PDB file of C-alpha atoms and ligand atoms in Angstrom:
ATOM      1  CA  MET Q   7       0.000   0.000   0.000  1.00 73.00           C
ATOM      2  CA  LYS Q   8       1.306   3.457  -0.822  1.00 90.00           C
ATOM      3  CA  HIS Q   9      -0.484   6.043   1.299  1.00 96.00           C
ATOM      4  CA  PHE Q  10      -3.379   5.330   3.683  1.00 96.00           C
ATOM      5  CA  PHE Q  11      -6.268   7.406   2.387  1.00 95.00           C
ATOM      6  CA  SER Q  12      -9.252   5.053   2.699  1.00 94.00           C
ATOM      7  CA  VAL Q  13     -10.218   1.864   4.554  1.00 95.00           C
ATOM      8  CA  ASN Q  14     -11.236   0.561   1.110  1.00 94.00           C
ATOM      9  CA  GLN Q  15      -7.505   0.014   0.547  1.00 95.00           C
ATOM     10  CA  LEU Q  16      -7.456  -2.606   3.320  1.00 96.00           C
ATOM     11  CA  ASP Q  17      -8.730  -6.138   2.816  1.00 96.00           C
ATOM     12  CA  VAL Q  18     -10.893  -7.624   5.530  1.00 97.00           C
ATOM     13  CA  ASP Q  19      -8.044  -9.724   6.985  1.00 97.00           C
ATOM     14  CA  THR Q  20      -5.904  -6.600   7.373  1.00 97.00           C
ATOM     15  CA  ILE Q  21      -8.755  -4.759   9.108  1.00 97.00           C
ATOM     16  CA  TYR Q  22      -8.977  -7.575  11.669  1.00 97.00           C
ATOM     17  CA  HIS Q  23      -5.169  -7.747  11.937  1.00 97.00           C
ATOM     18  CA  LEU Q  24      -5.057  -4.023  12.823  1.00 97.00           C
ATOM     19  CA  CYS Q  25      -7.854  -4.451  15.397  1.00 97.00           C
ATOM     20  CA  ASP Q  26      -5.943  -7.342  17.000  1.00 97.00           C
ATOM     21  CA  ALA Q  27      -2.747  -5.279  17.040  1.00 96.00           C
ATOM     22  CA  ALA Q  28      -4.600  -2.347  18.657  1.00 97.00           C
ATOM     23  CA  LYS Q  29      -5.918  -4.725  21.308  1.00 97.00           C
ATOM     24  CA  ARG Q  30      -2.369  -5.917  22.066  1.00 96.00           C
ATOM     25  CA  TYR Q  31      -1.009  -2.365  22.316  1.00 96.00           C
ATOM     26  CA  ARG Q  32      -3.512  -1.654  25.077  1.00 95.00           C
ATOM     27  CA  ASN Q  33      -1.450  -3.930  27.354  1.00 93.00           C
ATOM     28  CA  GLU Q  34       1.942  -4.254  25.688  1.00 92.00           C
ATOM     29  CA  GLN Q  35       4.523  -1.628  24.971  1.00 90.00           C
ATOM     30  CA  VAL Q  36       5.954  -1.396  21.493  1.00 93.00           C
ATOM     31  CA  HIS Q  37       8.826   0.912  20.759  1.00 91.00           C
ATOM     32  CA  VAL Q  38      10.591   1.743  17.537  1.00 93.00           C
ATOM     33  CA  SER Q  39      14.315   1.670  18.207  1.00 86.00           C
ATOM     34  CA  LYS Q  40      15.462   4.088  15.519  1.00 92.00           C
ATOM     35  CA  GLN Q  41      14.859   7.802  15.002  1.00 96.00           C
ATOM     36  CA  ILE Q  42      11.696   8.348  12.982  1.00 97.00           C
ATOM     37  CA  PHE Q  43      10.027  11.722  12.535  1.00 98.00           C
ATOM     38  CA  ALA Q  44       6.236  11.944  12.261  1.00 98.00           C
ATOM     39  CA  ALA Q  45       4.867  15.280  11.017  1.00 97.00           C
ATOM     40  CA  ASN Q  46       1.270  16.230  11.799  1.00 97.00           C
ATOM     41  CA  VAL Q  47      -0.320  18.760   9.440  1.00 95.00           C
ATOM     42  CA  PHE Q  48      -3.764  19.804  10.626  1.00 94.00           C
ATOM     43  CA  THR Q  49      -5.143  22.790   8.723  1.00 91.00           C
ATOM     44  CA  GLU Q  50      -8.617  22.129  10.168  1.00 91.00           C
ATOM     45  CA  PRO Q  51      -9.453  22.087  13.892  1.00 91.00           C
ATOM     46  CA  SER Q  52      -9.094  18.796  15.740  1.00 94.00           C
ATOM     47  CA  THR Q  53      -8.866  17.626  19.333  1.00 96.00           C
ATOM     48  CA  ARG Q  54      -9.340  13.829  19.286  1.00 97.00           C
ATOM     49  CA  THR Q  55      -7.605  12.906  16.046  1.00 97.00           C
ATOM     50  CA  LYS Q  56      -4.620  15.219  16.423  1.00 97.00           C
ATOM     51  CA  LEU Q  57      -3.943  14.531  20.083  1.00 97.00           C
ATOM     52  CA  SER Q  58      -4.445  10.784  19.774  1.00 98.00           C
ATOM     53  CA  PHE Q  59      -2.021  10.680  16.839  1.00 98.00           C
ATOM     54  CA  ILE Q  60       0.519  12.532  18.992  1.00 98.00           C
ATOM     55  CA  ALA Q  61      -0.112  10.189  21.946  1.00 98.00           C
ATOM     56  CA  ALA Q  62       0.228   7.182  19.632  1.00 98.00           C
ATOM     57  CA  GLN Q  63       3.442   8.566  18.103  1.00 98.00           C
ATOM     58  CA  ARG Q  64       5.000   9.132  21.534  1.00 97.00           C
ATOM     59  CA  LYS Q  65       3.936   5.688  22.742  1.00 97.00           C
ATOM     60  CA  ILE Q  66       5.715   3.985  19.838  1.00 96.00           C
ATOM     61  CA  GLY Q  67       8.786   6.207  20.186  1.00 96.00           C
ATOM     62  CA  LEU Q  68       8.445   8.482  17.157  1.00 98.00           C
ATOM     63  CA  ASP Q  69       9.748  12.061  17.228  1.00 97.00           C
ATOM     64  CA  VAL Q  70       6.839  14.434  16.622  1.00 97.00           C
ATOM     65  CA  LEU Q  71       6.995  17.426  14.272  1.00 96.00           C
ATOM     66  CA  GLU Q  72       3.933  19.576  14.692  1.00 86.00           C
ATOM     67  CA  ILE Q  73       2.640  22.276  12.418  1.00 85.00           C
ATOM     68  CA  ASP Q  74      -0.600  24.185  12.544  1.00 73.00           C
ATOM     69  CA  GLY Q  75      -2.376  26.597  10.294  1.00 70.00           C
ATOM     70  CA  VAL Q  76      -1.937  29.626  12.547  1.00 72.00           C
ATOM     71  CA  GLN Q  77       1.724  29.474  13.552  1.00 78.00           C
ATOM     72  CA  SER Q  78       3.158  28.079  10.340  1.00 88.00           C
ATOM     73  CA  SER Q  79       3.708  29.561   6.889  1.00 90.00           C
ATOM     74  CA  ILE Q  80       0.298  28.147   5.925  1.00 87.00           C
ATOM     75  CA  SER Q  81      -1.026  31.386   7.468  1.00 86.00           C
ATOM     76  CA  LYS Q  82       1.082  33.288   4.886  1.00 89.00           C
ATOM     77  CA  GLY Q  83      -0.610  31.393   2.079  1.00 91.00           C
ATOM     78  CA  GLU Q  84       1.780  28.458   1.613  1.00 93.00           C
ATOM     79  CA  SER Q  85      -0.083  25.601  -0.024  1.00 94.00           C
ATOM     80  CA  LEU Q  86      -0.610  22.178   1.536  1.00 94.00           C
ATOM     81  CA  GLU Q  87       1.508  20.699  -1.263  1.00 96.00           C
ATOM     82  CA  ASP Q  88       4.455  23.018  -0.553  1.00 96.00           C
ATOM     83  CA  THR Q  89       4.050  22.385   3.174  1.00 95.00           C
ATOM     84  CA  ALA Q  90       4.155  18.619   2.660  1.00 96.00           C
ATOM     85  CA  ILE Q  91       7.185  18.852   0.321  1.00 97.00           C
ATOM     86  CA  THR Q  92       8.939  21.054   2.905  1.00 97.00           C
ATOM     87  CA  LEU Q  93       8.291  18.572   5.721  1.00 96.00           C
ATOM     88  CA  GLU Q  94       9.591  15.711   3.609  1.00 97.00           C
ATOM     89  CA  ALA Q  95      12.752  17.734   2.868  1.00 98.00           C
ATOM     90  CA  ILE Q  96      13.200  18.499   6.578  1.00 97.00           C
ATOM     91  CA  GLY Q  97      13.300  14.763   7.200  1.00 97.00           C
ATOM     92  CA  ALA Q  98       9.811  13.656   8.113  1.00 98.00           C
ATOM     93  CA  ASP Q  99       9.368   9.904   7.664  1.00 98.00           C
ATOM     94  CA  VAL Q 100       5.570   9.925   7.783  1.00 98.00           C
ATOM     95  CA  LEU Q 101       2.959  12.666   7.274  1.00 98.00           C
ATOM     96  CA  ILE Q 102      -0.408  12.790   8.995  1.00 98.00           C
ATOM     97  CA  ILE Q 103      -2.706  15.226   7.171  1.00 96.00           C
ATOM     98  CA  ARG Q 104      -6.125  16.738   7.841  1.00 95.00           C
ATOM     99  CA  ASP Q 105      -7.458  19.339   5.426  1.00 93.00           C
ATOM    100  CA  GLN Q 106     -10.906  20.631   4.561  1.00 90.00           C
ATOM    101  CA  SER Q 107     -10.531  20.145   0.815  1.00 90.00           C
ATOM    102  CA  ASN Q 108     -11.793  17.051  -0.970  1.00 89.00           C
ATOM    103  CA  GLU Q 109      -8.959  17.317  -3.488  1.00 92.00           C
ATOM    104  CA  TRP Q 110      -5.773  17.171  -1.438  1.00 94.00           C
ATOM    105  CA  ILE Q 111      -5.439  13.411  -1.735  1.00 93.00           C
ATOM    106  CA  ASP Q 112      -5.431  13.496  -5.534  1.00 93.00           C
ATOM    107  CA  GLU Q 113      -3.173  16.537  -5.566  1.00 94.00           C
ATOM    108  CA  LEU Q 114      -0.507  15.125  -3.227  1.00 95.00           C
ATOM    109  CA  GLN Q 115      -0.462  11.394  -3.759  1.00 94.00           C
ATOM    110  CA  ASP Q 116       2.187  11.285  -6.505  1.00 94.00           C
ATOM    111  CA  LYS Q 117       4.230  14.215  -5.230  1.00 96.00           C
ATOM    112  CA  ILE Q 118       5.236  12.931  -1.820  1.00 97.00           C
ATOM    113  CA  SER Q 119       7.672  10.054  -1.367  1.00 97.00           C
ATOM    114  CA  ILE Q 120       7.003   9.251   2.287  1.00 97.00           C
ATOM    115  CA  PRO Q 121       3.842   7.577   3.642  1.00 97.00           C
ATOM    116  CA  MET Q 122       0.866   9.872   4.185  1.00 98.00           C
ATOM    117  CA  ILE Q 123      -2.056   9.024   6.460  1.00 98.00           C
ATOM    118  CA  ASN Q 124      -5.407  10.729   5.955  1.00 96.00           C
ATOM    119  CA  ALA Q 125      -6.604  12.255   9.240  1.00 96.00           C
ATOM    120  CA  GLY Q 126      -9.712  13.713   7.570  1.00 94.00           C
ATOM    121  CA  ALA Q 127     -10.284  14.789   3.978  1.00 89.00           C
ATOM    122  CA  GLY Q 128     -13.126  17.245   3.392  1.00 84.00           C
ATOM    123  CA  THR Q 129     -16.422  15.371   3.286  1.00 83.00           C
ATOM    124  CA  LEU Q 130     -14.865  12.279   1.700  1.00 85.00           C
ATOM    125  CA  GLU Q 131     -13.109   9.983   4.166  1.00 89.00           C
ATOM    126  CA  HIS Q 132     -11.852   9.746   7.747  1.00 93.00           C
ATOM    127  CA  PRO Q 133     -10.254   6.294   7.698  1.00 95.00           C
ATOM    128  CA  THR Q 134      -8.590   6.287  11.124  1.00 97.00           C
ATOM    129  CA  GLN Q 135     -11.922   7.293  12.735  1.00 97.00           C
ATOM    130  CA  CYS Q 136     -13.548   4.476  10.782  1.00 97.00           C
ATOM    131  CA  MET Q 137     -10.932   2.016  12.034  1.00 98.00           C
ATOM    132  CA  LEU Q 138     -11.399   3.044  15.659  1.00 98.00           C
ATOM    133  CA  ASP Q 139     -15.162   2.708  15.254  1.00 98.00           C
ATOM    134  CA  VAL Q 140     -14.728  -0.748  13.712  1.00 98.00           C
ATOM    135  CA  TYR Q 141     -12.386  -1.735  16.556  1.00 98.00           C
ATOM    136  CA  THR Q 142     -14.851  -0.455  19.170  1.00 98.00           C
ATOM    137  CA  LEU Q 143     -17.723  -2.446  17.613  1.00 98.00           C
ATOM    138  CA  TYR Q 144     -15.499  -5.532  17.277  1.00 98.00           C
ATOM    139  CA  GLU Q 145     -14.563  -5.337  20.973  1.00 97.00           C
ATOM    140  CA  GLU Q 146     -18.217  -4.955  21.931  1.00 98.00           C
ATOM    141  CA  PHE Q 147     -19.900  -7.542  19.718  1.00 98.00           C
ATOM    142  CA  GLY Q 148     -17.077  -9.830  18.505  1.00 97.00           C
ATOM    143  CA  SER Q 149     -18.595 -10.013  14.995  1.00 96.00           C
ATOM    144  CA  PHE Q 150     -20.228  -7.797  12.396  1.00 97.00           C
ATOM    145  CA  GLU Q 151     -22.443 -10.484  10.898  1.00 95.00           C
ATOM    146  CA  ASP Q 152     -26.044  -9.218  10.977  1.00 93.00           C
ATOM    147  CA  LEU Q 153     -25.162  -6.391  13.324  1.00 98.00           C
ATOM    148  CA  ASN Q 154     -27.648  -3.545  12.830  1.00 98.00           C
ATOM    149  CA  VAL Q 155     -25.817  -0.214  12.767  1.00 98.00           C
ATOM    150  CA  VAL Q 156     -27.798   2.989  12.265  1.00 98.00           C
ATOM    151  CA  ILE Q 157     -25.687   6.017  11.342  1.00 97.00           C
ATOM    152  CA  ALA Q 158     -27.725   9.100  12.210  1.00 97.00           C
ATOM    153  CA  GLY Q 159     -27.199  12.813  11.716  1.00 94.00           C
ATOM    154  CA  ASP Q 160     -25.561  14.944   9.052  1.00 92.00           C
ATOM    155  CA  ILE Q 161     -24.840  12.099   6.631  1.00 94.00           C
ATOM    156  CA  LYS Q 162     -24.387  14.304   3.580  1.00 89.00           C
ATOM    157  CA  HIS Q 163     -21.488  16.331   4.985  1.00 85.00           C
ATOM    158  CA  SER Q 164     -19.860  13.584   7.041  1.00 87.00           C
ATOM    159  CA  ARG Q 165     -16.619  11.930   6.032  1.00 86.00           C
ATOM    160  CA  VAL Q 166     -17.128   9.517   8.964  1.00 88.00           C
ATOM    161  CA  ALA Q 167     -20.457   8.358   7.485  1.00 91.00           C
ATOM    162  CA  HIS Q 168     -18.915   7.762   4.081  1.00 89.00           C
ATOM    163  CA  SER Q 169     -15.989   5.725   5.446  1.00 89.00           C
ATOM    164  CA  ASN Q 170     -18.102   3.753   7.925  1.00 95.00           C
ATOM    165  CA  ILE Q 171     -20.981   2.836   5.607  1.00 95.00           C
ATOM    166  CA  GLN Q 172     -18.603   1.275   3.087  1.00 93.00           C
ATOM    167  CA  THR Q 173     -16.458  -0.561   5.632  1.00 96.00           C
ATOM    168  CA  LEU Q 174     -19.190  -1.848   7.961  1.00 97.00           C
ATOM    169  CA  THR Q 175     -21.163  -3.134   4.965  1.00 96.00           C
ATOM    170  CA  ARG Q 176     -18.046  -4.940   3.724  1.00 96.00           C
ATOM    171  CA  LEU Q 177     -17.612  -6.543   7.161  1.00 97.00           C
ATOM    172  CA  GLY Q 178     -21.157  -7.952   7.103  1.00 97.00           C
ATOM    173  CA  ALA Q 179     -23.129  -5.409   9.146  1.00 98.00           C
ATOM    174  CA  ASN Q 180     -26.577  -4.190   8.138  1.00 98.00           C
ATOM    175  CA  VAL Q 181     -26.071  -0.441   7.812  1.00 98.00           C
ATOM    176  CA  TYR Q 182     -28.880   2.146   7.791  1.00 97.00           C
ATOM    177  CA  THR Q 183     -28.962   5.910   7.889  1.00 97.00           C
ATOM    178  CA  SER Q 184     -31.393   8.147   9.746  1.00 96.00           C
ATOM    179  CA  CYS Q 185     -31.482  11.881   9.148  1.00 93.00           C
ATOM    180  CA  ALA Q 186     -33.406  14.984   8.150  1.00 91.00           C
ATOM    181  CA  PRO Q 187     -34.110  15.223   4.392  1.00 91.00           C
ATOM    182  CA  ALA Q 188     -31.573  18.052   4.060  1.00 89.00           C
ATOM    183  CA  PHE Q 189     -28.824  15.751   5.357  1.00 91.00           C
ATOM    184  CA  GLN Q 190     -29.527  12.716   3.157  1.00 91.00           C
ATOM    185  CA  ASP Q 191     -26.938  11.712   0.596  1.00 90.00           C
ATOM    186  CA  PRO Q 192     -28.706  10.365  -2.520  1.00 88.00           C
ATOM    187  CA  THR Q 193     -25.489   8.710  -3.713  1.00 89.00           C
ATOM    188  CA  LEU Q 194     -25.580   6.226  -0.819  1.00 90.00           C
ATOM    189  CA  ASP Q 195     -27.203   2.873  -1.386  1.00 90.00           C
ATOM    190  CA  VAL Q 196     -28.407   2.126   2.171  1.00 94.00           C
ATOM    191  CA  PRO Q 197     -31.937   2.350   3.606  1.00 95.00           C
ATOM    192  CA  ASN Q 198     -32.867   5.526   5.444  1.00 95.00           C
ATOM    193  CA  VAL Q 199     -35.184   4.983   8.434  1.00 97.00           C
ATOM    194  CA  SER Q 200     -36.876   7.284  10.931  1.00 96.00           C
ATOM    195  CA  MET Q 201     -35.301   7.725  14.341  1.00 97.00           C
ATOM    196  CA  ASP Q 202     -38.409   6.244  15.989  1.00 98.00           C
ATOM    197  CA  GLU Q 203     -37.943   3.054  13.955  1.00 98.00           C
ATOM    198  CA  ALA Q 204     -34.134   2.996  14.220  1.00 98.00           C
ATOM    199  CA  VAL Q 205     -34.035   2.799  18.009  1.00 98.00           C
ATOM    200  CA  THR Q 206     -36.214  -0.332  18.052  1.00 98.00           C
ATOM    201  CA  PHE Q 207     -33.829  -2.554  16.058  1.00 98.00           C
ATOM    202  CA  ALA Q 208     -30.354  -0.975  16.157  1.00 98.00           C
ATOM    203  CA  ASP Q 209     -27.521  -2.753  17.955  1.00 98.00           C
ATOM    204  CA  CYS Q 210     -25.546   0.457  17.598  1.00 98.00           C
ATOM    205  CA  MET Q 211     -26.846   3.986  17.201  1.00 98.00           C
ATOM    206  CA  MET Q 212     -23.896   5.844  15.695  1.00 98.00           C
ATOM    207  CA  LEU Q 213     -24.689   9.535  15.939  1.00 97.00           C
ATOM    208  CA  LEU Q 214     -22.932  12.205  13.918  1.00 95.00           C
ATOM    209  CA  ARG Q 215     -22.414  15.895  14.485  1.00 91.00           C
ATOM    210  CA  ILE Q 216     -24.467  18.382  12.516  1.00 85.00           C
ATOM    211  CA  GLN Q 217     -21.622  20.099  10.639  1.00 72.00           C
ATOM    212  CA  HIS Q 218     -22.681  23.730  10.505  1.00 64.00           C
ATOM    213  CA  GLU Q 219     -19.354  24.776   8.978  1.00 61.00           C
ATOM    214  CA  ARG Q 220     -20.119  22.751   5.839  1.00 62.00           C
ATOM    215  CA  HIS Q 221     -23.634  24.181   5.283  1.00 63.00           C
ATOM    216  CA  GLU Q 222     -22.640  27.395   3.552  1.00 64.00           C
ATOM    217  CA  GLY Q 223     -25.191  28.260   0.861  1.00 60.00           C
ATOM    218  CA  GLU Q 224     -27.570  25.487   1.935  1.00 60.00           C
ATOM    219  CA  GLU Q 225     -31.003  25.804   3.522  1.00 61.00           C
ATOM    220  CA  THR Q 226     -30.479  23.911   6.747  1.00 61.00           C
ATOM    221  CA  SER Q 227     -31.908  24.563  10.183  1.00 65.00           C
ATOM    222  CA  VAL Q 228     -31.426  22.588  13.355  1.00 71.00           C
ATOM    223  CA  ASP Q 229     -34.366  24.156  15.183  1.00 76.00           C
ATOM    224  CA  HIS Q 230     -36.227  21.282  16.867  1.00 89.00           C
ATOM    225  CA  TYR Q 231     -33.726  18.798  15.332  1.00 92.00           C
ATOM    226  CA  LEU Q 232     -33.470  16.788  18.552  1.00 95.00           C
ATOM    227  CA  GLU Q 233     -37.222  16.266  18.849  1.00 95.00           C
ATOM    228  CA  GLN Q 234     -37.688  15.482  15.161  1.00 94.00           C
ATOM    229  CA  TYR Q 235     -34.565  13.523  14.247  1.00 95.00           C
ATOM    230  CA  GLY Q 236     -32.284  13.161  17.267  1.00 96.00           C
ATOM    231  CA  LEU Q 237     -31.762  10.656  20.089  1.00 97.00           C
ATOM    232  CA  THR Q 238     -34.011  11.947  22.858  1.00 98.00           C
ATOM    233  CA  LYS Q 239     -34.268  10.431  26.333  1.00 98.00           C
ATOM    234  CA  SER Q 240     -37.591   8.828  25.434  1.00 98.00           C
ATOM    235  CA  ARG Q 241     -36.201   7.285  22.226  1.00 98.00           C
ATOM    236  CA  GLU Q 242     -33.196   5.905  24.148  1.00 98.00           C
ATOM    237  CA  LYS Q 243     -35.656   3.998  26.360  1.00 98.00           C
ATOM    238  CA  GLN Q 244     -36.918   2.176  23.235  1.00 98.00           C
ATOM    239  CA  MET Q 245     -33.432   0.830  22.424  1.00 98.00           C
ATOM    240  CA  LYS Q 246     -32.629  -2.877  22.767  1.00 98.00           C
ATOM    241  CA  LYS Q 247     -31.182  -3.941  26.107  1.00 98.00           C
ATOM    242  CA  LYS Q 248     -27.609  -4.437  24.852  1.00 98.00           C
ATOM    243  CA  ALA Q 249     -27.624  -1.738  22.186  1.00 98.00           C
ATOM    244  CA  ILE Q 250     -24.903   0.893  22.395  1.00 98.00           C
ATOM    245  CA  ILE Q 251     -24.517   4.547  21.450  1.00 98.00           C
ATOM    246  CA  MET Q 252     -21.454   5.836  19.592  1.00 98.00           C
ATOM    247  CA  HIS Q 253     -20.443   9.314  18.449  1.00 97.00           C
ATOM    248  CA  PRO Q 254     -17.088  10.294  16.893  1.00 96.00           C
ATOM    249  CA  GLY Q 255     -17.242  13.708  18.574  1.00 95.00           C
ATOM    250  CA  PRO Q 256     -17.302  16.572  18.985  1.00 95.00           C
ATOM    251  CA  VAL Q 257     -20.969  16.505  20.062  1.00 95.00           C
ATOM    252  CA  ASN Q 258     -23.467  19.311  19.582  1.00 93.00           C
ATOM    253  CA  ARG Q 259     -25.202  18.914  22.924  1.00 95.00           C
ATOM    254  CA  ASN Q 260     -28.992  18.627  22.613  1.00 95.00           C
ATOM    255  CA  VAL Q 261     -28.932  18.637  18.814  1.00 93.00           C
ATOM    256  CA  GLU Q 262     -28.087  15.123  17.582  1.00 94.00           C
ATOM    257  CA  MET Q 263     -28.572  13.647  21.059  1.00 96.00           C
ATOM    258  CA  ASP Q 264     -29.797  14.633  24.487  1.00 97.00           C
ATOM    259  CA  GLU Q 265     -26.810  15.752  26.536  1.00 97.00           C
ATOM    260  CA  THR Q 266     -27.611  13.315  29.348  1.00 98.00           C
ATOM    261  CA  LEU Q 267     -26.912  10.415  26.959  1.00 98.00           C
ATOM    262  CA  ILE Q 268     -23.379  11.401  25.900  1.00 98.00           C
ATOM    263  CA  TYR Q 269     -21.699   9.451  28.709  1.00 98.00           C
ATOM    264  CA  CYS Q 270     -24.589   7.200  29.787  1.00 98.00           C
ATOM    265  CA  ASP Q 271     -24.173   3.443  30.399  1.00 98.00           C
ATOM    266  CA  ARG Q 272     -24.905   2.651  26.759  1.00 98.00           C
ATOM    267  CA  SER Q 273     -22.425   5.209  25.513  1.00 98.00           C
ATOM    268  CA  ARG Q 274     -19.066   4.069  24.119  1.00 98.00           C
ATOM    269  CA  VAL Q 275     -17.867   7.620  23.406  1.00 98.00           C
ATOM    270  CA  LYS Q 276     -14.937   7.426  25.852  1.00 98.00           C
ATOM    271  CA  GLN Q 277     -13.942   3.958  24.616  1.00 98.00           C
ATOM    272  CA  GLN Q 278     -13.902   5.324  21.057  1.00 98.00           C
ATOM    273  CA  ILE Q 279     -11.482   8.063  22.089  1.00 98.00           C
ATOM    274  CA  GLN Q 280      -9.211   5.607  23.956  1.00 98.00           C
ATOM    275  CA  ASN Q 281      -9.321   3.113  21.102  1.00 98.00           C
ATOM    276  CA  GLY Q 282      -8.262   5.888  18.742  1.00 98.00           C
ATOM    277  CA  VAL Q 283      -4.803   5.927  20.323  1.00 98.00           C
ATOM    278  CA  TYR Q 284      -4.244   2.162  19.993  1.00 98.00           C
ATOM    279  CA  ILE Q 285      -5.598   1.818  16.460  1.00 98.00           C
ATOM    280  CA  ARG Q 286      -3.454   4.758  15.324  1.00 98.00           C
ATOM    281  CA  MET Q 287      -0.391   3.050  16.852  1.00 98.00           C
ATOM    282  CA  ALA Q 288      -1.300  -0.057  14.853  1.00 97.00           C
ATOM    283  CA  ILE Q 289      -1.887   1.875  11.616  1.00 98.00           C
ATOM    284  CA  MET Q 290       1.362   3.856  11.832  1.00 98.00           C
ATOM    285  CA  LEU Q 291       3.452   0.747  12.604  1.00 97.00           C
ATOM    286  CA  TYR Q 292       1.724  -1.106   9.752  1.00 96.00           C
ATOM    287  CA  MET Q 293       2.519   1.723   7.319  1.00 97.00           C
ATOM    288  CA  LEU Q 294       6.140   2.064   8.475  1.00 96.00           C
ATOM    289  CA  GLN Q 295       6.614  -1.681   8.018  1.00 94.00           C
ATOM    290  CA  LYS Q 296       4.914  -1.690   4.596  1.00 94.00           C
ATOM    291  CA  TRP Q 297       7.275   1.063   3.447  1.00 95.00           C
ATOM    292  CA  GLY Q 298      10.331  -0.759   4.823  1.00 94.00           C
ATOM    293  CA  ILE Q 299      11.055   2.138   7.193  1.00 95.00           C
ATOM    294  CA  ILE Q 300      10.992  -0.334  10.069  1.00 94.00           C
ATOM    295  CA  ASP Q 301      11.048  -4.097  10.106  1.00 86.00           C
ATOM    296  CA  GLU Q 302      10.526  -6.585  12.894  1.00 69.00           C
ATOM    297  CA  SER Q 303      14.079  -6.043  14.160  1.00 63.00           C
ATOM    298  CA  PHE Q 304      13.395  -2.332  14.689  1.00 58.00           C
ATOM    299  CA  THR Q 305      10.692  -2.894  17.245  1.00 58.00           C
ATOM    300  CA  ASN Q 306      11.333  -4.078  20.753  1.00 51.00           C
ATOM    301  CA  GLU Q 307       8.021  -5.409  21.896  1.00 50.00           C
ATOM    302  CA  ARG Q 308       8.074  -5.653  25.654  1.00 44.00           C
ATOM    303  CA  ASN Q 309       5.533  -7.726  27.449  1.00 41.00           C
ATOM    304  CA  ASP Q 310       5.514  -5.584  30.571  1.00 43.00           C
ATOM    305  CA  THR Q 311       1.764  -5.574  30.999  1.00 39.00           C
ATOM    306  CA  LYS Q 312       0.391  -2.406  32.587  1.00 38.00           C
ATOM    307  CA  GLN Q 313      -1.099  -2.747  36.027  1.00 33.00           C
TER     308      GLN Q 313
HETATM  309  N1   CP N  17     -13.724  12.602  15.638  1.00 84.00           N
HETATM  310  C1   CP N  17     -12.895  13.588  15.272  1.00 84.00           C
HETATM  311  O1   CP N  17     -12.367  13.624  14.154  1.00 84.00           O
HETATM  312  O2   CP N  17     -12.710  14.553  16.229  1.00 84.00           O
HETATM  313  P1   CP N  17     -11.719  15.780  16.106  1.00 84.00           P
HETATM  314  O3   CP N  17     -12.288  16.705  15.039  1.00 84.00           O
HETATM  315  O4   CP N  17     -11.712  16.410  17.481  1.00 84.00           O
HETATM  316  O5   CP N  17     -10.392  15.268  15.683  1.00 84.00           O
END
């Protein structure tokens, strides 16, 4: 694999292999015993993805080069392409990139000679979020066969929805969407159900943020969204006994879900965030090995299980 832009690039065995590796890294330490620089280029805001990449990089012993849109020459108008070329010339061994454009992947993929990992590309894909969601579901249910997953919220503008619908379907889950008409994506070939129906059969209600920043020029309103389309307290009571709630974050409190549900017993929001660190460790090590930047002899896996 060249760069990691989409979970579609991974076969099913590799998806499970990465989940198993993430599970191991929860209890084992793995450390790269050679100097490797990881550069994180986030031109769009991020808390979870950026900080969990940094945590993952430090856990596996990478040296972190950080750049952000405000303090770097990006604020003087330097393009993402020139920024990436500069970081490669400085000595970065791997680039982690988040950018609001849908085009950066096509623009950069043949111009950069070190592995790039997509940390969020416009409305297209968010593969590491998808992988942490897959890992969280795998930990919870052990299998995707006939698992009913309802992805609810701003489907049209969500890169998480696009990555997760494709991957969960490929793994054998029954995937549905649930959203206001303005947030439907007609290009998706999955059934759209009402929230009242969704809560009765879903094993997982995966809620998504209403992405106001992507609504420019569109007629969208979130007045009364919670009552009409969101996960209210009364709808949560209709959910199956073992059904769970997921949300990639950040949450718009009392829009896509009632704020009392964000960290309720059914919620796996905190597990998702924790799992993000371990799956990103697994993905970066996988990429570094695929590129021959490290091999088995470069990692000292230590079985000193955490207490
Ligand atoms: N889920 C997610 O991508 O969150 P951040 O925008 O905080 O990284």
